[in-house]
Structure formats: C-alpha cells, structure tokens
Coordinates of C-alpha atoms and ligand atoms in Angstrom, one line a residue:
M258 CA -17.9 -1.5 18.4
A259 CA -17.5 -2.1 22.2
D260 CA -19.1 0.8 24.0
T261 CA -18.1 -0.6 27.4
I262 CA -17.9 1.6 30.4
Q263 CA -15.5 -0.4 32.4
H264 CA -12.8 2.2 32.2
T265 CA -14.8 5.4 32.3
H266 CA -14.2 5.9 36.0
S267 CA -10.5 6.2 35.5
R268 CA -9.1 9.4 34.0
P269 CA -8.0 9.2 30.4
A270 CA -4.4 8.5 29.8
R271 CA -2.6 11.5 28.3
Y272 CA 0.3 11.7 25.9
D273 CA 1.7 14.4 23.6
I274 CA 1.3 12.1 20.7
V275 CA -0.8 9.1 19.9
I276 CA 0.2 7.0 16.8
V277 CA -2.1 4.4 15.3
G278 CA -0.4 1.5 13.6
A279 CA 3.1 0.0 14.0
G280 CA 4.3 -0.6 10.5
F281 CA 7.0 1.3 8.7
S282 CA 5.1 4.6 9.2
G283 CA 4.4 4.2 12.9
I284 CA 7.9 2.9 13.7
F285 CA 9.6 5.8 11.8
L286 CA 7.5 8.4 13.7
L287 CA 7.8 6.8 17.1
Y288 CA 11.6 6.4 16.8
H289 CA 12.2 10.1 16.0
L290 CA 9.5 11.7 18.1
R291 CA 10.4 9.8 21.2
K292 CA 14.0 10.9 20.7
L293 CA 12.9 14.5 20.6
G294 CA 11.3 14.1 24.0
Y295 CA 7.6 13.8 23.2
S296 CA 5.6 11.3 25.2
C297 CA 4.2 8.8 22.6
R298 CA 1.8 5.9 22.6
V299 CA 1.2 3.6 19.7
Y300 CA -2.0 1.6 19.4
E301 CA -1.8 -1.4 17.1
A302 CA -4.6 -3.8 16.3
G303 CA -2.3 -6.7 15.5
D304 CA 0.1 -8.5 17.8
D305 CA 3.5 -7.5 16.5
I306 CA 5.2 -4.7 14.7
G307 CA 5.6 -4.6 10.9
G308 CA 2.1 -3.7 9.8
T309 CA 1.4 -5.2 6.4
W310 CA 4.1 -7.7 6.8
Q311 CA 2.7 -9.0 10.1
Q312 CA -0.8 -9.1 8.7
H313 CA 0.0 -10.9 5.5
I314 CA 1.2 -14.5 5.8
Y315 CA -0.4 -16.1 2.7
P316 CA 1.8 -18.4 0.7
G317 CA 4.1 -16.5 -1.6
V318 CA 3.8 -13.2 0.1
R319 CA 6.7 -11.0 -1.0
V320 CA 7.6 -7.4 -1.6
D321 CA 7.9 -6.1 -5.2
S322 CA 10.4 -3.4 -4.3
E323 CA 14.1 -4.0 -4.3
N324 CA 15.4 -4.5 -0.8
W325 CA 17.9 -1.6 -0.7
V326 CA 15.1 0.9 -1.2
Y327 CA 12.5 -1.0 0.7
Q328 CA 13.8 -0.4 4.3
L329 CA 14.1 2.3 6.9
S330 CA 17.1 4.6 6.6
I331 CA 17.8 4.4 10.4
S332 CA 21.4 3.4 10.6
E333 CA 21.1 1.4 13.8
I334 CA 18.9 -1.0 11.8
W335 CA 20.8 -1.4 8.5
E336 CA 24.4 -1.4 9.9
D337 CA 24.1 -5.0 11.0
W338 CA 21.3 -6.3 8.8
S339 CA 21.8 -8.2 5.5
W340 CA 19.0 -9.2 3.0
S341 CA 19.1 -12.6 1.6
E342 CA 17.1 -11.9 -1.6
L343 CA 16.7 -8.9 -3.9
Y344 CA 12.9 -9.1 -3.3
P345 CA 12.5 -10.3 0.2
S346 CA 9.7 -12.7 1.3
G347 CA 7.2 -11.8 3.9
Q348 CA 9.1 -14.2 6.3
E349 CA 12.3 -12.2 5.8
L350 CA 10.4 -8.9 6.4
R351 CA 9.1 -10.4 9.6
R352 CA 12.7 -11.2 10.6
Y353 CA 13.7 -7.7 9.6
F354 CA 11.0 -6.2 12.0
A355 CA 12.3 -8.5 14.8
H356 CA 15.7 -7.0 14.1
V357 CA 14.2 -3.5 14.2
E358 CA 12.8 -4.3 17.6
K359 CA 16.1 -5.6 18.9
K360 CA 17.8 -2.4 17.8
L361 CA 15.2 0.2 18.6
H362 CA 13.0 -1.2 21.3
I363 CA 9.9 0.0 19.6
K364 CA 7.5 -2.2 21.6
K365 CA 8.1 -0.3 24.8
E366 CA 5.5 2.3 23.6
V367 CA 3.2 0.0 21.6
E368 CA 0.0 -1.5 22.9
F369 CA -0.9 -4.5 20.8
Q370 CA -4.4 -5.9 20.1
T371 CA -5.6 -2.4 20.7
R372 CA -7.9 -1.1 18.0
V373 CA -8.8 2.5 17.7
V374 CA -12.5 2.8 17.0
K375 CA -13.3 6.4 17.6
A376 CA -11.4 9.6 17.5
Q377 CA -12.3 13.3 17.5
F378 CA -10.5 16.6 18.2
L379 CA -12.1 18.5 21.1
R380 CA -11.8 22.2 20.4
E381 CA -12.5 23.3 23.9
K382 CA -9.6 21.3 25.3
S383 CA -7.5 21.6 22.1
R384 CA -6.9 17.9 22.5
W385 CA -7.7 14.6 20.7
R386 CA -9.9 12.1 22.4
I387 CA -9.2 8.6 21.2
E388 CA -11.2 5.6 22.1
T389 CA -10.0 2.0 21.7
Q390 CA -12.1 -1.1 21.3
D391 CA -11.5 -2.1 24.9
G392 CA -13.4 1.0 26.0
R393 CA -10.4 3.0 27.1
V394 CA -10.1 6.7 26.4
T395 CA -6.8 8.5 25.7
E396 CA -6.1 12.2 25.1
S397 CA -3.3 13.7 23.2
Q398 CA -2.2 16.9 21.5
F399 CA -1.4 15.1 18.2
F400 CA -3.0 12.2 16.5
L401 CA -0.9 10.5 13.8
T402 CA -2.6 7.9 11.6
C403 CA -0.2 5.2 10.3
V404 CA -2.9 2.7 9.3
G405 CA -1.7 1.9 5.8
T406 CA -3.8 1.3 2.8
S407 CA -5.0 -2.2 3.4
A408 CA -6.6 -2.4 6.9
K409 CA -10.1 -2.9 5.4
R410 CA -10.3 -6.1 3.4
Y411 CA -12.9 -6.6 0.7
T412 CA -14.8 -9.7 0.1
P413 CA -17.4 -9.8 -2.7
D414 CA -20.6 -11.2 -1.3
F415 CA -21.1 -14.2 -3.6
P416 CA -24.5 -15.9 -3.2
G417 CA -24.3 -19.1 -1.2
V418 CA -20.9 -18.6 0.3
E419 CA -22.4 -19.6 3.7
H420 CA -23.2 -23.1 2.3
F421 CA -19.7 -23.8 1.2
K422 CA -18.3 -26.8 3.2
G423 CA -14.7 -26.3 2.3
A424 CA -12.3 -23.7 3.6
I425 CA -12.4 -20.0 2.5
H426 CA -9.6 -17.6 3.4
H427 CA -9.1 -14.0 2.5
S428 CA -5.4 -13.4 1.7
S429 CA -5.1 -10.8 4.5
R430 CA -6.5 -13.2 7.2
W431 CA -4.5 -16.3 6.5
P432 CA -4.5 -19.0 9.3
R433 CA -1.2 -19.1 11.2
E434 CA -1.1 -22.9 10.8
G435 CA -1.3 -22.6 7.0
V436 CA -3.6 -24.3 4.6
N437 CA -2.7 -27.8 3.4
V438 CA -3.7 -28.1 -0.2
R439 CA -1.9 -31.3 -1.1
G440 CA -4.3 -33.6 -3.0
K441 CA -7.0 -30.9 -2.8
K442 CA -9.1 -29.0 -5.4
V443 CA -8.5 -25.4 -4.8
A444 CA -9.4 -22.0 -6.4
V445 CA -8.0 -18.5 -6.2
I446 CA -10.4 -15.7 -6.9
G447 CA -8.6 -12.5 -8.1
T448 CA -5.4 -12.0 -10.0
G449 CA -4.0 -8.8 -8.4
S450 CA -0.6 -8.8 -6.9
T451 CA -1.6 -11.1 -4.1
G452 CA -3.4 -13.5 -6.5
V453 CA -0.3 -13.9 -8.7
Q454 CA 1.8 -14.7 -5.6
L455 CA -0.7 -17.2 -4.3
I456 CA -1.3 -18.9 -7.6
Q457 CA 2.4 -19.6 -8.1
E458 CA 2.5 -21.3 -4.7
W459 CA -0.7 -23.3 -4.8
A460 CA -0.1 -24.5 -8.4
R461 CA 2.8 -26.5 -7.0
E462 CA 0.9 -28.4 -4.4
A463 CA -2.7 -28.6 -5.2
D464 CA -4.4 -31.5 -7.0
T465 CA -6.2 -28.9 -9.2
L466 CA -6.1 -25.2 -9.1
T467 CA -8.8 -23.1 -10.7
V468 CA -8.0 -19.4 -11.2
F469 CA -11.0 -17.0 -11.5
Q470 CA -9.7 -14.0 -13.4
R471 CA -11.6 -10.8 -14.1
T472 CA -8.6 -8.7 -15.4
P473 CA -5.3 -10.2 -16.5
N474 CA -2.3 -9.2 -14.4
L475 CA 0.2 -7.6 -16.8
A476 CA 2.9 -9.1 -14.6
L477 CA 6.6 -8.4 -15.1
P478 CA 9.5 -10.8 -14.5
M479 CA 10.9 -10.4 -11.1
R480 CA 14.4 -11.8 -11.8
Q481 CA 14.9 -12.6 -8.2
L482 CA 18.5 -12.7 -6.9
Q483 CA 20.0 -14.6 -4.0
L484 CA 22.4 -12.3 -2.3
P485 CA 25.7 -13.2 -0.6
P486 CA 25.8 -12.8 3.2
E487 CA 28.7 -10.3 3.0
Q488 CA 27.1 -6.9 2.1
D489 CA 29.6 -4.4 3.4
F490 CA 29.7 -2.6 0.1
M491 CA 26.0 -1.9 0.3
K492 CA 26.5 -0.3 3.7
T493 CA 28.8 2.2 2.2
V494 CA 26.2 3.3 -0.4
Y495 CA 23.1 3.1 1.7
P496 CA 23.2 6.7 2.9
H497 CA 23.2 7.7 -0.8
V498 CA 20.5 5.3 -1.7
F499 CA 18.2 6.7 1.0
R500 CA 18.8 10.2 -0.1
D501 CA 18.5 9.5 -3.8
R502 CA 15.4 7.3 -3.7
E503 CA 13.4 10.4 -2.7
R504 CA 14.7 12.3 -5.7
T505 CA 13.2 9.7 -8.0
F506 CA 9.6 9.8 -9.2
A507 CA 8.4 6.7 -7.5
G508 CA 10.9 6.4 -4.8
T509 CA 12.4 3.4 -6.4
G510 CA 15.9 4.9 -7.0
F511 CA 15.6 4.8 -10.7
E512 CA 14.0 7.2 -13.1
P513 CA 12.3 7.3 -16.5
V514 CA 14.7 8.3 -19.4
P515 CA 14.2 12.1 -19.9
K516 CA 13.1 11.6 -23.5
G517 CA 9.8 11.1 -25.2
T518 CA 9.0 7.8 -26.9
W519 CA 8.7 9.4 -30.3
E520 CA 12.0 11.4 -30.0
V521 CA 14.1 8.3 -30.6
S522 CA 14.4 5.8 -33.4
P523 CA 12.6 2.5 -33.2
E524 CA 16.0 0.8 -32.8
E525 CA 17.0 2.9 -29.9
R526 CA 13.6 2.4 -28.3
E527 CA 13.7 -1.4 -28.6
A528 CA 17.2 -1.3 -27.1
L529 CA 16.0 0.6 -24.1
Y530 CA 13.0 -1.7 -23.6
E531 CA 15.2 -4.7 -24.0
A532 CA 17.8 -3.4 -21.4
N533 CA 15.0 -2.7 -18.9
W534 CA 13.4 -6.0 -19.6
K535 CA 16.7 -7.7 -18.7
K536 CA 17.0 -5.7 -15.4
G537 CA 13.6 -7.1 -14.5
G538 CA 11.2 -5.8 -11.8
F539 CA 9.5 -2.5 -12.6
H540 CA 12.4 -1.2 -14.7
L541 CA 10.4 -1.7 -17.9
L542 CA 7.5 0.4 -16.6
I543 CA 9.2 3.0 -14.6
G544 CA 12.6 3.2 -16.3
S545 CA 11.4 3.7 -19.9
Y546 CA 10.5 7.0 -21.6
F547 CA 8.9 9.7 -19.4
D548 CA 5.7 9.7 -21.5
S549 CA 5.0 6.0 -20.9
F550 CA 2.2 7.0 -18.5
L551 CA 1.1 10.1 -20.3
D552 CA 0.8 9.1 -24.0
Q553 CA -1.6 6.4 -24.9
K554 CA 0.3 5.4 -28.0
A555 CA 3.7 5.4 -26.2
N556 CA 2.1 3.2 -23.5
R557 CA 0.7 0.9 -26.2
L558 CA 4.2 0.3 -27.6
L559 CA 5.4 -0.7 -24.2
Y560 CA 2.4 -3.1 -23.8
D561 CA 3.1 -4.6 -27.2
F562 CA 6.7 -5.2 -26.2
W563 CA 5.6 -6.9 -23.0
A564 CA 3.0 -9.0 -24.8
R565 CA 5.6 -10.1 -27.4
K566 CA 7.9 -11.3 -24.7
T567 CA 5.2 -13.0 -22.6
R568 CA 2.8 -14.6 -25.0
P569 CA 5.2 -17.3 -26.1
R570 CA 5.4 -18.5 -22.5
I571 CA 1.8 -19.8 -22.6
H572 CA 1.2 -22.9 -24.7
D573 CA -2.6 -23.0 -24.9
P574 CA -3.9 -20.3 -27.3
K575 CA -7.1 -19.7 -25.4
K576 CA -5.3 -19.2 -22.1
R577 CA -2.7 -17.1 -23.9
D578 CA -5.3 -14.7 -25.1
L579 CA -6.9 -14.4 -21.7
L580 CA -3.6 -13.9 -19.8
V581 CA -1.9 -11.7 -22.4
P582 CA -4.5 -10.3 -24.7
K583 CA -3.5 -8.8 -28.0
E584 CA -5.5 -5.7 -27.0
P585 CA -4.5 -4.3 -23.6
P586 CA -7.3 -4.4 -21.0
H587 CA -6.2 -1.0 -19.8
P588 CA -3.1 1.2 -20.1
F589 CA 0.0 -0.7 -19.1
G590 CA 0.9 0.0 -15.5
A591 CA -2.4 1.9 -14.8
K592 CA -3.3 -1.0 -12.5
R593 CA -0.8 -2.3 -9.9
G594 CA 1.1 -5.0 -11.8
S595 CA 2.8 -7.8 -10.0
L596 CA 6.3 -9.2 -10.3
E597 CA 6.2 -12.8 -11.2
E598 CA 8.6 -15.7 -11.2
N599 CA 6.8 -18.5 -13.1
Y600 CA 3.3 -17.1 -13.2
F601 CA 2.7 -17.7 -16.9
E602 CA 4.2 -21.2 -17.0
V603 CA 1.9 -22.2 -14.2
F604 CA -0.9 -22.1 -16.7
N605 CA 0.9 -24.8 -18.8
Q606 CA 0.4 -27.3 -16.0
P607 CA -2.4 -29.7 -16.7
N608 CA -3.8 -29.2 -13.2
V609 CA -4.3 -25.4 -13.6
H610 CA -7.5 -24.1 -15.0
L611 CA -8.5 -20.6 -15.9
V612 CA -12.0 -19.1 -15.8
N613 CA -12.6 -15.8 -17.4
L614 CA -15.1 -14.0 -15.1
R615 CA -16.0 -11.5 -17.8
E616 CA -17.7 -14.2 -19.8
D617 CA -18.4 -16.8 -17.2
H618 CA -19.1 -15.1 -13.9
I619 CA -19.6 -16.7 -10.5
V620 CA -23.3 -17.4 -10.0
E621 CA -23.2 -19.1 -6.6
F622 CA -21.3 -21.2 -4.1
K623 CA -22.6 -24.7 -3.4
S624 CA -21.5 -26.9 -0.5
H625 CA -18.7 -28.4 -2.6
G626 CA -17.9 -25.9 -5.3
I627 CA -18.7 -22.9 -7.4
V628 CA -21.3 -22.6 -10.2
T629 CA -20.5 -20.2 -13.0
S630 CA -22.9 -18.6 -15.6
S631 CA -21.9 -21.0 -18.3
G632 CA -23.4 -23.7 -16.1
A633 CA -20.1 -25.2 -15.2
F634 CA -19.6 -26.6 -11.7
H635 CA -16.1 -26.3 -10.3
E636 CA -15.7 -28.8 -7.5
L637 CA -13.6 -27.3 -4.7
D638 CA -12.2 -28.1 -1.2
A639 CA -10.7 -24.7 -0.6
V640 CA -10.9 -21.1 -2.0
A641 CA -8.6 -18.2 -1.5
F642 CA -10.1 -14.7 -1.8
A643 CA -7.4 -12.5 -3.3
T644 CA -10.0 -9.8 -3.6
G645 CA -8.1 -6.9 -2.1
Y646 CA -9.2 -4.0 0.0
D647 CA -11.4 -1.0 0.3
A648 CA -8.0 0.5 -0.2
V649 CA -6.5 3.8 1.0
T650 CA -9.7 5.4 2.3
G651 CA -11.0 2.4 4.1
S652 CA -8.3 2.2 6.7
L653 CA -8.8 5.8 7.8
I654 CA -12.6 5.6 7.8
N655 CA -12.4 2.5 10.0
L656 CA -10.9 4.6 12.7
G657 CA -14.3 6.0 13.5
L658 CA -13.1 9.6 12.9
R659 CA -15.4 12.6 13.5
N660 CA -14.6 16.1 12.7
T661 CA -14.8 18.9 15.2
E662 CA -18.5 19.3 14.4
G663 CA -19.2 15.7 15.1
K664 CA -19.7 14.6 11.5
S665 CA -18.2 11.3 10.6
L666 CA -15.4 11.1 8.0
E667 CA -17.3 8.3 6.3
E668 CA -20.3 10.6 5.8
E669 CA -18.1 13.5 4.8
W670 CA -16.2 11.5 2.2
K671 CA -19.2 9.8 0.6
D672 CA -19.0 11.9 -2.5
S673 CA -15.3 12.7 -2.5
A674 CA -12.3 12.2 -0.2
K675 CA -10.6 15.5 0.5
T676 CA -7.2 16.1 2.0
Y677 CA -4.8 19.0 2.2
L678 CA -1.3 17.9 1.0
G679 CA -2.2 14.3 1.5
L680 CA -1.2 15.0 5.1
T681 CA -4.1 16.7 6.8
I682 CA -7.9 16.9 6.6
S683 CA -10.0 20.0 7.3
G684 CA -12.0 19.6 10.5
Y685 CA -9.2 17.5 12.0
P686 CA -6.7 19.8 13.7
N687 CA -3.4 18.3 14.7
M688 CA -4.1 15.0 12.9
F689 CA -1.5 13.9 10.3
V690 CA -1.9 11.1 7.9
M691 CA 0.9 8.9 6.8
Y692 CA 0.9 6.9 3.6
G693 CA -2.7 7.7 2.9
V694 CA -5.2 9.5 0.6
H695 CA -3.6 12.0 -1.9
G696 CA 0.0 11.3 -0.9
P697 CA 2.3 9.4 -3.3
T698 CA 1.3 6.3 -1.3
A699 CA 0.5 3.4 -3.7
L700 CA 2.3 4.9 -6.6
S701 CA 5.5 5.0 -4.6
N702 CA 7.9 2.6 -3.0
G703 CA 6.4 2.7 0.5
P704 CA 9.4 3.5 2.8
A705 CA 10.6 6.3 0.5
S706 CA 7.3 8.3 0.7
I707 CA 6.7 7.3 4.3
E708 CA 10.1 8.8 5.4
M709 CA 9.5 11.9 3.4
Q710 CA 6.1 12.5 4.9
G711 CA 7.4 11.5 8.4
R712 CA 10.1 14.1 8.3
M713 CA 7.6 16.8 7.3
I714 CA 5.2 15.8 10.1
I715 CA 8.0 15.8 12.7
D716 CA 9.2 19.2 11.4
V717 CA 5.7 20.6 11.7
I718 CA 5.3 19.4 15.3
Q719 CA 8.7 20.9 16.2
R720 CA 7.9 24.2 14.6
M721 CA 4.5 24.4 16.3
H722 CA 6.3 23.8 19.6
A723 CA 8.9 26.5 18.9
N724 CA 6.2 29.0 17.8
Q725 CA 3.9 28.1 20.7
L726 CA 1.1 26.9 18.5
S727 CA -1.4 24.7 20.2
S728 CA -3.1 23.5 17.0
I729 CA -3.1 23.9 13.2
E730 CA -6.0 23.0 10.9
A731 CA -6.3 22.9 7.1
T732 CA -8.9 25.3 5.7
P733 CA -11.7 23.8 3.6
E734 CA -10.5 26.0 0.7
A735 CA -7.0 24.6 0.9
A736 CA -8.3 21.1 0.9
D737 CA -10.5 21.8 -2.1
A738 CA -7.6 23.2 -4.0
W739 CA -5.3 20.3 -3.2
T740 CA -7.9 17.7 -4.1
K741 CA -8.4 19.5 -7.4
R742 CA -4.7 19.6 -8.0
V743 CA -4.4 15.9 -7.4
E744 CA -7.2 15.3 -9.9
E745 CA -5.7 17.6 -12.5
I746 CA -2.3 15.8 -12.3
S747 CA -4.1 12.5 -12.5
N748 CA -6.2 13.6 -15.4
A749 CA -3.0 14.3 -17.3
T750 CA -1.9 10.7 -16.9
L751 CA -3.4 7.4 -18.1
F752 CA -4.2 6.2 -14.6
P753 CA -7.9 7.3 -14.6
Q754 CA -8.5 5.0 -17.5
A755 CA -8.1 1.7 -15.6
D756 CA -10.7 0.3 -13.2
S757 CA -8.2 0.0 -10.4
W758 CA -8.1 0.3 -6.6
Y759 CA -6.0 3.4 -7.2
V760 CA -9.2 5.1 -8.1
G761 CA -11.5 3.1 -5.9
A762 CA -13.1 1.2 -8.8
N763 CA -12.7 -2.2 -7.1
I764 CA -15.4 -1.5 -4.5
P765 CA -19.0 -1.4 -5.7
G766 CA -20.6 2.0 -5.0
K767 CA -17.3 3.6 -4.1
K768 CA -16.9 7.1 -5.5
R769 CA -14.4 7.0 -8.4
Q770 CA -11.6 9.3 -7.6
M771 CA -7.8 9.2 -7.8
L772 CA -6.6 8.4 -4.3
N773 CA -2.9 8.9 -4.9
F774 CA -0.7 11.9 -5.8
C775 CA 0.5 11.1 -9.4
G776 CA 3.1 13.9 -9.7
G777 CA 6.0 11.9 -8.2
L778 CA 8.0 12.3 -4.9
P779 CA 10.1 15.4 -5.8
A780 CA 7.0 17.4 -6.9
Y781 CA 5.1 16.3 -3.8
E782 CA 7.9 17.3 -1.4
E783 CA 8.2 20.7 -3.1
A784 CA 4.5 21.4 -2.9
C785 CA 4.3 20.4 0.8
A786 CA 7.5 22.2 1.8
Q787 CA 6.3 25.4 0.3
A788 CA 2.9 25.3 2.0
L789 CA 4.2 24.1 5.3
S790 CA 7.0 26.7 5.6
N791 CA 4.6 29.6 6.2
W792 CA 1.4 27.6 7.2
E793 CA -0.2 28.4 3.9
G794 CA -3.7 26.9 3.8
F795 CA -3.8 26.4 7.6
R796 CA -5.5 28.2 10.4
T797 CA -3.1 28.3 13.4
F798 CA -4.0 28.7 17.0
Q799 CA -1.7 30.2 19.6
R800 CA -1.2 28.4 22.9
P801 CA -3.0 30.2 25.7
H802 CA -0.7 31.8 28.3
L803 CA 0.5 29.6 31.1
S804 CA -0.2 25.9 31.1
Ligands
FAD970 C1 0.4 -7.8 0.1 C2 1.0 -6.5 0.0 C3 2.1 -6.3 -0.8 C4 2.7 -5.0 -0.8 N1 3.8 -4.9 -1.6 C5 4.5 -3.7 -1.6 C6 5.6 -3.5 -2.5 O1 6.0 -4.3 -3.2 N2 6.2 -2.2 -2.5 C7 5.7 -1.2 -1.7 O2 6.3 -0.1 -1.7 N3 4.6 -1.4 -0.9 C8 4.0 -2.6 -0.9 N4 2.9 -2.7 -0.1 C9 2.4 -1.6 0.6 C10 2.9 -1.6 2.1 O3 1.7 -1.7 2.9 C11 3.7 -0.4 2.4 O4 4.9 -0.5 1.6 C12 4.1 -0.2 3.9 O5 4.2 -1.5 4.5 C13 3.1 0.6 4.6 O6 3.5 0.8 5.9 P1 2.5 1.6 6.9 O7 3.2 1.5 8.2 O8 2.2 2.9 6.4 O9 1.2 0.7 6.9 P2 0.9 -0.8 7.3 O10 2.1 -1.6 7.1 O11 -0.3 -1.2 6.5 O12 0.6 -0.8 8.8 C14 -0.6 -0.3 9.3 C15 -0.9 -0.8 10.7 O13 -2.0 -0.1 11.2 C16 -2.7 -1.1 12.0 N5 -4.1 -0.5 12.1 C17 -4.9 -0.2 11.1 N6 -6.1 0.2 11.6 C18 -6.0 0.2 12.9 C19 -6.8 0.6 14.0 N7 -8.1 1.1 13.8 N8 -6.4 0.5 15.3 C20 -5.1 0.0 15.5 N9 -4.3 -0.3 14.6 C21 -4.7 -0.2 13.3 C22 -2.7 -2.3 11.2 O14 -2.9 -3.4 12.0 C23 -1.2 -2.3 10.7 O15 -0.4 -3.0 11.5 C24 2.2 -4.0 -0.1 C25 1.0 -4.1 0.7 C26 0.4 -5.4 0.7 C27 -0.8 -5.5 1.5
NAG971 C1 -10.7 15.2 -14.6 O1 -11.4 14.5 -15.6 C2 -12.8 14.2 -15.3 C3 -13.3 13.3 -16.4 O2 -13.0 13.8 -17.7 C4 -13.5 15.5 -15.2 O3 -14.9 15.3 -14.9 C5 -12.9 16.4 -14.2 O4 -13.5 17.7 -14.1 C6 -11.4 16.6 -14.4 N1 -10.9 17.2 -13.2 C7 -10.1 18.3 -13.3 C8 -9.7 18.9 -12.0 O5 -9.6 18.8 -14.3

C-alpha cells in the first residue's frame, strides 16, 4: 500500500458521491445520480469500464445468462444495440461496454488505474475520507462500493510453484497478447465455471491438456443460438423483460413451476424435466419444481435426470464416473454450475487427461511439470489456474475499510460477515454496497439484482436529501437480525451442504457462512423496501443548520 505523501499538501478533492468500480453497478449508479445533480467520482482500478468483463479475457470467457436479461435497462443503450449470440462472449460484452460509453459518456467521471486502498467515515466531519493507491485523499458524503465479487483472486500455494519454468496464468489475470498453446503440453487446475470454459478452448489447440479436478462441474448444456441482426421485436418487449426479470426468483425472467416434485406423476415430472432440458441453460435447475433446492430427494431426481442425459456423452468409463458420478458430489445446483457447449466430449479426445485431485493430489511443481501423490509426473509447458476468488467478501475487505472506531472490516468480519439488508454495514454510515455480501448477488442474474439495489440506494440518497439527513447508519442489532435471517433462509435450502464459494468454503481458513440472500429477488426487495421506508434499523442524523 503506497503511503506516499506527495499529495498531502493539496486539499482533498470533494464530491457528493464517490463510487468504487465501473462495472454494471458503478455505471448504473453513476448514470442516475449524475442526472439527479450530484457531483460524482468513480475510482476504477482497471483501465476501462465493464468490470468483470474488462478484467476477464481468458479463452472462452462468456456469460451464462441469456442476453436479454443480462444488460442494463437504460433505453439509450439498448435502443440501438443488438446481441449476436444468446449467451454473449466476453469480447461481445466488451463491445457492449464500448457502446455504453458512446451513449452515456461514463468515462467523464471515471478515474482509471486508481485503486481505493483505505476508506473511513469521519464522524466529526460527517464525511467519508477515501485514499487511493497514488496517495490522494478524497472526501464525500456518500461512498458506494461497486467492487463486485471477484476482485480478490485466489491461488492455492502449491509447493515449488516458483521453480516452474513454464507459464502460469490465473484466469483473472490473463495476458493481453494471449497464450499460444499450439503444440504445447498444458494443464487447467480447477473445474468451476471458468475452468469449464477454458478447458473447452485449450482442448482444441494444445498438444495435450491435463485437467486437475477436485469437484466435477455438473454443467448444463448451453444450447447457444446465433441471433439475426434485426432485433426490432426484442426492443418492443425489453421494457417488459426488465420489469419482469425482477419479479422472478433469480432475476432470470423464468420461474420454478409452483408445484412440488411429489405432487405430480412421474410422467408429468419427466415431461417437465425434458422440456427444460431442451430449452437449455439454467432452465432445468431454476425452471423445474419449486422444491428442487429445498428437498434433498427432489434434488436427487433432478440430478439423476442430468446424469442419465450426460453420462452417455463420455466414452471412457473411468472418466465418466469422475465427470458424472452416480452419486452426486453435492446437491445439484448448490455449487455454481457452468453452461457448456462440448465440455464432456472434450474428454473423449485422446489428448485430454483427467486427474482426480481427491485421490491424487498435487504434491509439488517441478521446473517442467507437476508431481501428484500417486507418483505421476505430468510434464507441462503452461498451467492455467482456474482457482477462483476469495469471493464476495474479499473485494470489500480489499478496500481497506475501517469503521468509525478505526477497526478494520477484515478484523471485524473474521468470525462472521455482517450486513444490514445486504446494502449497509453497521459502523459505516452513508456507505452502500452493491452486488455484495447478503444481497441476492451470486444467486441472481447480475444486472437484475444490481438495478434493484441501485434504485433502492438512489431512493435512499434522495429521501435523505429531502429530509435533511446528513447520515444514516445501520444499528448493530439490525445487522445481527439481518445476518441471522439470511442464515435461516439459507438453512432451509440445500445450499449449505456444498463446499462452495457461496459459503466461503473454497478459501482455507475462511469462516463458513452463506454470503448470499437465498430468498429470491421479490422477497429481497420487499424486505428492503419495508425497512428503508421508515428507516427501520437505522440511526439517522439531521443535518446541522446552515452549511
Ligand atoms: C468469469 C465470470 C463469469 C461470470 N458470469 C456471470 C453470469 O453468467 N451471470 C451473471 O449474472 N453474473 C456473472 N458473473 C458475475 C458478474 O461479475 C456480475 O454479473 C456483474 O458483472 C457484476 O458487476 P459489478 O459492477 O457489480 O462488479 P464487477 O463487474 O466485478 O466490477 C467491479 C469493478 O470494481 C473494480 N474494483 C474492485 N476493487 C477496487 C478497488 N479497491 N479500487 C478501485 N476499483 C476496484 C474492479 O476493477 C472492477 O472493474 C460472472 C463473473 C465472472 C468473474
Ligand atoms: C443454521 O444451521 C447451522 C448448522 O446446522 C446452525 O449451527 C445454525 O445455528 C443455523 N442458523 C440459524 C439462524 O438457524
């Protein structure tokens, strides 16, 4: 952290609102708040807008949400934008954000390559004090964190990594010039969503590809569609799409069937599974019976259906049992599954090898490969770490936040992350969190929950202004109650049963805790709207006279 003093002689810059992060969240807030007349500044560590989609340029990077719901509702953007695929690639999303810039001129208020490293609310001034890595200090009334879930990458510290002579790349820090794997022996460590995407690409080009798998990815068929350039019809329905997506549980625009798995005949059940399977994407998981994520046996039926469809795609019986085990490794959908195009066929290629890390773990890296516990040596020229993130909490903790008493968030959250409404944190007045801990976040289609939270935050700021409130702050009791509620809802589902990043289980030593609100978007909005309408759970402070 650069504690330089080069700027301390100058007075801190001042804005009404400082936003950190220029992805969907930051752009949405900036666009609206600027229009309402607030002075805004956005600090962004990267060098362009788009957040996740600027940061991630690994081969195969693609969104698993259908394009019509995975975009901003702002009409200036969509009225003359057409998507080329149902599930757009990272390249297309970067073109989308270039279009966003052309229409909205977001960059006027953004400072790039500017990382926030410290922030604290000063009670005596009733203002935020924000420090960036270049040593500058900024003050603002509001501090809006739009840092996403994946700003802190995770790399397991395998012994001997430093001796490896080949190339090693984490998926979130891919070289701009790409990685040439033609004729090379390569490996992918990790089979989460990113691993699946990378594996499909590298299998095509590499001499050999070795996949190190800890948990099989219960991936669903994407059924990608190429779309015609003429999309006028979509534009007539978009306003409805944007309204309706928020009325659905996961913000995807489609809902589970309002019936229990056991209320219908086996034939009816099979017919629904089959219809959802044909639709592709997450329809099988999210569009089946409402108890699919609540009832272990119902969930198992769904898993067995998926396994029956998927097992025949893999020729080798050993690989088949590793990729699609007869017994589910965890409840279906309780870890983030991926959408795949030819993932399972990839393992039929003679140049693709699969190592089961549960039986044959990585012992160490050597200069030209990896040794596993069975004694095998895997010769390698390049390794991709698709090992994910210290997700959801890591991005926020990375901001160097301190509460009004000077205690760091990292310290405070060691035993348990606590928020109020997934929007605020006790001890952090006038700070609002987008797409973060205890919001619908990773269990939602991003832009849907982002816009819902964004509107609520904007409304709060407007009402504070109208009521001459200088600050509001969640009480510790309200935060305890919300955190407990999030856990209760989670406990009623199958999510806690999987060792997933949803519950922090991917990071050694991280407290296991549900980090997302599992009750769905409509219930989330209702809970927030009710509390916010009369400042329930908040201490409010009147603005002093004058000033
Ligand atoms: C590989 C990948 C695939 C995904 N696929 C899907 C999907 O299929 N469907 C879906 O709904 N969601 C998906 N997501 C989640 C996706 O991140 C969200 O949908 C959405 O992009 C979140 O937008 P955001 O603006 O909240 O955060 P982000 O897009 O993550 O943007 C956060 C920004 O904050 C900046 N930042 C962070 N810390 C600092 C700091 N200290 N100082 C300054 N700047 C900082 C970062 O540089 C980044 O630009 C995926 C995420 C990843 C990583
Ligand atoms: C959730 O379940 C865990 C594990 O069974 C339990 O320890 C915890 O008290 C439960 N939380 C709530 C709020 O019910």
